[in-house]
mmCIF file of C-alpha atoms in Angstrom:
data_model
loop_
_atom_site.group_PDB
_atom_site.id
_atom_site.type_symbol
_atom_site.label_atom_id
_atom_site.label_comp_id
_atom_site.label_asym_id
_atom_site.label_seq_id
_atom_site.Cartn_x
_atom_site.Cartn_y
_atom_site.Cartn_z
ATOM 1 C CA MET A 1 115.270 120.215 112.046
ATOM 2 C CA GLU A 2 116.332 120.551 115.630
ATOM 3 C CA LYS A 3 118.458 123.692 115.840
ATOM 4 C CA LEU A 4 120.417 126.015 113.661
ATOM 5 C CA SER A 5 123.654 127.585 114.756
ATOM 6 C CA LEU A 6 126.350 129.718 113.253
ATOM 7 C CA TYR A 7 128.707 126.733 113.513
ATOM 8 C CA ILE A 8 126.861 124.694 110.886
ATOM 9 C CA PHE A 9 127.540 127.454 108.333
ATOM 10 C CA ILE A 10 131.328 127.187 108.676
ATOM 11 C CA VAL A 11 131.808 124.027 106.657
ATOM 12 C CA PRO A 12 129.426 125.078 103.820
ATOM 13 C CA SER A 13 131.175 128.500 103.699
ATOM 14 C CA ALA A 14 134.587 126.852 103.450
ATOM 15 C CA ALA A 15 133.202 124.501 100.775
ATOM 16 C CA LEU A 16 131.824 127.460 98.840
ATOM 17 C CA LEU A 17 135.178 129.223 99.006
ATOM 18 C CA LEU A 18 136.958 126.103 97.819
ATOM 19 C CA LEU A 19 134.395 125.706 94.967
ATOM 20 C CA ILE A 20 134.972 129.331 93.879
ATOM 21 C CA ILE A 21 138.735 128.809 93.780
ATOM 22 C CA LEU A 22 138.397 125.525 91.921
ATOM 23 C CA VAL A 23 135.970 126.902 89.339
ATOM 24 C CA VAL A 24 138.065 130.036 88.727
ATOM 25 C CA TYR A 25 141.179 127.889 88.261
ATOM 26 C CA LEU A 26 139.505 125.369 85.949
ATOM 27 C CA LYS A 27 137.713 128.115 83.939
ATOM 28 C CA LYS A 28 141.066 129.707 83.184
ATOM 29 C CA LYS A 29 142.369 126.341 81.920
ATOM 30 C CA ALA A 30 139.250 125.606 79.920
ATOM 31 C CA GLY A 31 139.589 125.878 76.165
ATOM 32 C CA ASN A 32 135.994 127.090 75.702
ATOM 33 C CA GLN A 33 135.034 129.288 78.679
ATOM 34 C CA PRO A 34 131.441 129.942 77.672
ATOM 35 C CA THR A 35 130.827 126.161 77.390
ATOM 36 C CA PHE A 36 132.572 125.680 80.715
ATOM 37 C CA MET A 37 130.232 128.174 82.366
ATOM 38 C CA GLN A 38 127.231 126.639 80.650
ATOM 39 C CA LEU A 39 128.185 123.296 82.148
ATOM 40 C CA PHE A 40 128.644 124.925 85.577
ATOM 41 C CA TRP A 41 125.227 126.525 85.538
ATOM 42 C CA SER A 42 123.545 123.420 84.116
ATOM 43 C CA ILE A 43 124.965 121.266 86.916
ATOM 44 C CA THR A 44 124.036 123.894 89.466
ATOM 45 C CA ILE A 45 120.409 124.219 88.372
ATOM 46 C CA CYS A 46 119.865 120.513 87.789
ATOM 47 C CA SER A 47 121.465 119.713 91.145
ATOM 48 C CA PHE A 48 119.392 122.251 93.106
ATOM 49 C CA VAL A 49 116.110 121.066 91.547
ATOM 50 C CA LEU A 50 116.771 117.332 92.096
ATOM 51 C CA HIS A 51 118.110 117.805 95.608
ATOM 52 C CA PHE A 52 115.241 120.119 96.605
ATOM 53 C CA ALA A 53 112.744 117.513 95.382
ATOM 54 C CA TRP A 54 114.617 114.790 97.320
ATOM 55 C CA GLU A 55 114.819 116.913 100.460
ATOM 56 C CA MET A 56 111.039 117.659 100.337
ATOM 57 C CA LEU A 57 110.183 113.975 99.750
ATOM 58 C CA GLN A 58 112.368 112.786 102.652
ATOM 59 C CA MET A 59 110.760 115.090 105.231
ATOM 60 C CA PRO A 60 108.796 112.258 106.876
ATOM 61 C CA PHE A 61 112.102 110.592 107.767
ATOM 62 C CA TYR A 62 113.119 113.456 110.018
ATOM 63 C CA ASN A 63 111.685 114.773 113.271
ATOM 64 C CA ASN A 64 109.948 118.168 113.276
ATOM 65 C CA MET A 65 109.778 118.460 109.518
ATOM 66 C CA PHE A 66 106.393 119.591 108.214
ATOM 67 C CA LEU A 67 105.096 121.025 104.959
ATOM 68 C CA ASP A 68 105.429 124.592 106.125
ATOM 69 C CA TRP A 69 107.566 127.565 105.174
ATOM 70 C CA ARG A 70 110.186 126.835 107.854
ATOM 71 C CA SER A 71 110.789 123.272 106.764
ATOM 72 C CA THR A 72 110.670 124.279 103.104
ATOM 73 C CA PHE A 73 113.287 126.945 103.670
ATOM 74 C CA PHE A 74 115.430 124.421 105.557
ATOM 75 C CA CYS A 75 115.118 122.031 102.604
ATOM 76 C CA ALA A 76 116.067 124.806 100.192
ATOM 77 C CA LEU A 77 119.131 125.698 102.347
ATOM 78 C CA ALA A 78 120.130 121.984 102.479
ATOM 79 C CA SER A 79 119.726 121.850 98.676
ATOM 80 C CA VAL A 80 122.120 124.771 98.267
ATOM 81 C CA ALA A 81 124.681 122.948 100.411
ATOM 82 C CA ASP A 82 124.036 119.716 98.445
ATOM 83 C CA THR A 83 124.573 121.598 95.185
ATOM 84 C CA ILE A 84 127.869 123.021 96.415
ATOM 85 C CA MET A 85 129.011 119.502 97.272
ATOM 86 C CA VAL A 86 127.873 118.176 93.841
ATOM 87 C CA LEU A 87 129.873 120.892 92.144
ATOM 88 C CA LEU A 88 132.904 120.293 94.400
ATOM 89 C CA ILE A 89 132.820 116.594 93.578
ATOM 90 C CA TYR A 90 132.472 117.246 89.835
ATOM 91 C CA TYR A 91 135.233 119.763 89.611
ATOM 92 C CA GLY A 92 137.451 117.891 92.050
ATOM 93 C CA PHE A 93 137.278 114.875 89.752
ATOM 94 C CA ALA A 94 137.802 117.190 86.740
ATOM 95 C CA LEU A 95 141.044 118.321 88.346
ATOM 96 C CA LEU A 96 142.017 114.747 89.241
ATOM 97 C CA TYR A 97 141.236 113.370 85.756
ATOM 98 C CA LYS A 98 142.575 116.560 84.052
ATOM 99 C CA ASN A 99 139.422 116.765 82.025
ATOM 100 C CA ASN A 100 136.411 119.048 82.616
ATOM 101 C CA TRP A 101 134.225 116.619 80.666
ATOM 102 C CA TRP A 102 135.222 113.451 82.540
ATOM 103 C CA MET A 103 131.618 112.198 82.879
ATOM 104 C CA THR A 104 130.716 112.580 79.163
ATOM 105 C CA ARG A 105 131.216 108.897 78.625
ATOM 106 C CA PRO A 106 131.079 107.441 82.122
ATOM 107 C CA ARG A 107 133.278 104.439 82.826
ATOM 108 C CA PRO A 108 132.062 101.874 85.379
ATOM 109 C CA SER A 109 135.189 102.472 87.475
ATOM 110 C CA ARG A 110 134.599 106.198 87.616
ATOM 111 C CA LEU A 111 130.924 105.708 88.477
ATOM 112 C CA MET A 112 131.930 103.354 91.286
ATOM 113 C CA ILE A 113 134.422 105.872 92.690
ATOM 114 C CA LEU A 114 131.767 108.603 92.379
ATOM 115 C CA VAL A 115 129.140 106.502 94.225
ATOM 116 C CA LEU A 116 131.695 105.636 96.973
ATOM 117 C CA THR A 117 132.742 109.273 97.312
ATOM 118 C CA GLY A 118 129.154 110.433 97.584
ATOM 119 C CA GLY A 119 128.288 107.702 100.131
ATOM 120 C CA ILE A 120 131.299 108.369 102.328
ATOM 121 C CA GLY A 121 130.717 112.104 102.175
ATOM 122 C CA ALA A 122 127.051 111.644 103.094
ATOM 123 C CA VAL A 123 127.866 109.381 106.052
ATOM 124 C CA LEU A 124 130.350 111.942 107.368
ATOM 125 C CA ALA A 125 127.926 114.814 106.908
ATOM 126 C CA GLU A 126 125.086 112.898 108.605
ATOM 127 C CA LEU A 127 127.276 111.990 111.546
ATOM 128 C CA ARG A 128 128.300 115.652 111.905
ATOM 129 C CA HIS A 129 124.725 116.945 111.763
ATOM 130 C CA ILE A 130 123.325 114.275 114.051
ATOM 131 C CA ASN A 131 126.074 115.013 116.603
ATOM 132 C CA LEU A 132 125.497 118.786 116.285
ATOM 133 C CA GLY A 133 121.765 118.286 116.778
ATOM 134 C CA THR A 134 120.978 119.965 113.446
ATOM 135 C CA TRP A 135 118.404 117.277 112.843
ATOM 136 C CA SER A 136 117.245 113.960 114.119
ATOM 137 C CA TYR A 137 115.598 110.990 112.488
ATOM 138 C CA SER A 138 111.991 109.930 112.861
ATOM 139 C CA THR A 139 111.139 106.270 113.481
ATOM 140 C CA GLN A 140 110.474 105.921 109.748
ATOM 141 C CA MET A 141 114.128 106.453 108.763
ATOM 142 C CA PRO A 142 115.914 103.182 107.885
ATOM 143 C CA ILE A 143 119.269 103.231 109.750
ATOM 144 C CA ILE A 144 122.457 101.799 108.374
ATOM 145 C CA MET A 145 123.623 99.334 110.990
ATOM 146 C CA GLY A 146 127.013 100.020 112.527
ATOM 147 C CA LEU A 147 127.091 103.576 111.204
ATOM 148 C CA LYS A 148 123.919 104.868 112.908
ATOM 149 C CA VAL A 149 123.077 107.123 110.016
ATOM 150 C CA GLY A 150 119.933 107.278 107.867
ATOM 151 C CA LEU A 151 119.908 105.258 104.639
ATOM 152 C CA VAL A 152 117.795 107.838 102.730
ATOM 153 C CA PRO A 153 120.318 110.748 102.813
ATOM 154 C CA VAL A 154 123.209 108.392 102.085
ATOM 155 C CA LEU A 155 121.390 107.067 99.035
ATOM 156 C CA GLN A 156 120.753 110.651 97.993
ATOM 157 C CA PHE A 157 124.500 111.324 97.577
ATOM 158 C CA MET A 158 125.263 107.876 96.222
ATOM 159 C CA LEU A 159 122.722 108.326 93.394
ATOM 160 C CA LEU A 160 122.022 111.948 92.605
ATOM 161 C CA PRO A 161 125.512 113.159 91.605
ATOM 162 C CA SER A 162 125.769 110.504 88.901
ATOM 163 C CA VAL A 163 122.192 111.157 87.714
ATOM 164 C CA ILE A 164 122.878 114.902 87.568
ATOM 165 C CA TYR A 165 126.139 114.611 85.673
ATOM 166 C CA VAL A 166 124.769 112.109 83.179
ATOM 167 C CA LEU A 167 121.606 114.157 82.624
ATOM 168 C CA VAL A 168 123.453 117.426 82.120
ATOM 169 C CA LEU A 169 126.210 115.997 79.941
ATOM 170 C CA SER A 170 123.830 113.931 77.773
ATOM 171 C CA PHE A 171 122.015 117.197 76.899
ATOM 172 C CA LYS A 172 125.315 118.932 76.204
ATOM 173 C CA GLU A 173 126.978 116.002 74.329
ATOM 174 C CA ASN A 174 126.326 117.514 70.894
ATOM 175 C CA LYS A 175 127.875 120.810 71.909
ATOM 176 C CA ILE A 176 131.111 119.715 73.577
ATOM 177 C CA ASN A 177 134.258 117.885 72.716
ATOM 178 C CA PRO A 178 134.790 115.280 75.438
ATOM 179 C CA ASN A 179 138.505 115.093 74.605
ATOM 180 C CA ILE A 180 139.175 118.638 75.863
ATOM 181 C CA LYS A 181 141.775 118.373 78.589
ATOM 182 C CA ILE A 182 142.819 120.815 81.295
ATOM 183 C CA ASN A 183 146.033 122.484 80.214
#
């Protein structure tokens, strides 16, 4: 955690605004709005918890990250941004596939697209934050050759969105109809 500036809040704020618009639109189209909101909150909570755990565990891979209130707050803030992105990805694909429950029975092709989307997004985010000086890597961070970004945060977004969606939807499977489409 090198420096915080107002500039690094612009993209997350725009992402949050886009997420709100997307959720309001898809909620209106959903056949069962209470179930839609249950899915939203389940993904939100699961995402925050898993991302916060990941952020805390990856602290040794970053410079100036210690087990103190400042670094913990930074990890919590990063987890909020990660959660917004997980929700944007989920509902972006819901819009694309015209189905709010598109991950109920995951197809290999959709999982591959999801993993690639997460990986590309993570690489772009890491490049942005490294260039802004928001954070820098310690010598322990494995670097992806050619991209000059850390492997650990890229793996985070290649793996966690799928894990979150599958976990949440496997718990909800008995309560939802996966054939509900967006009108």
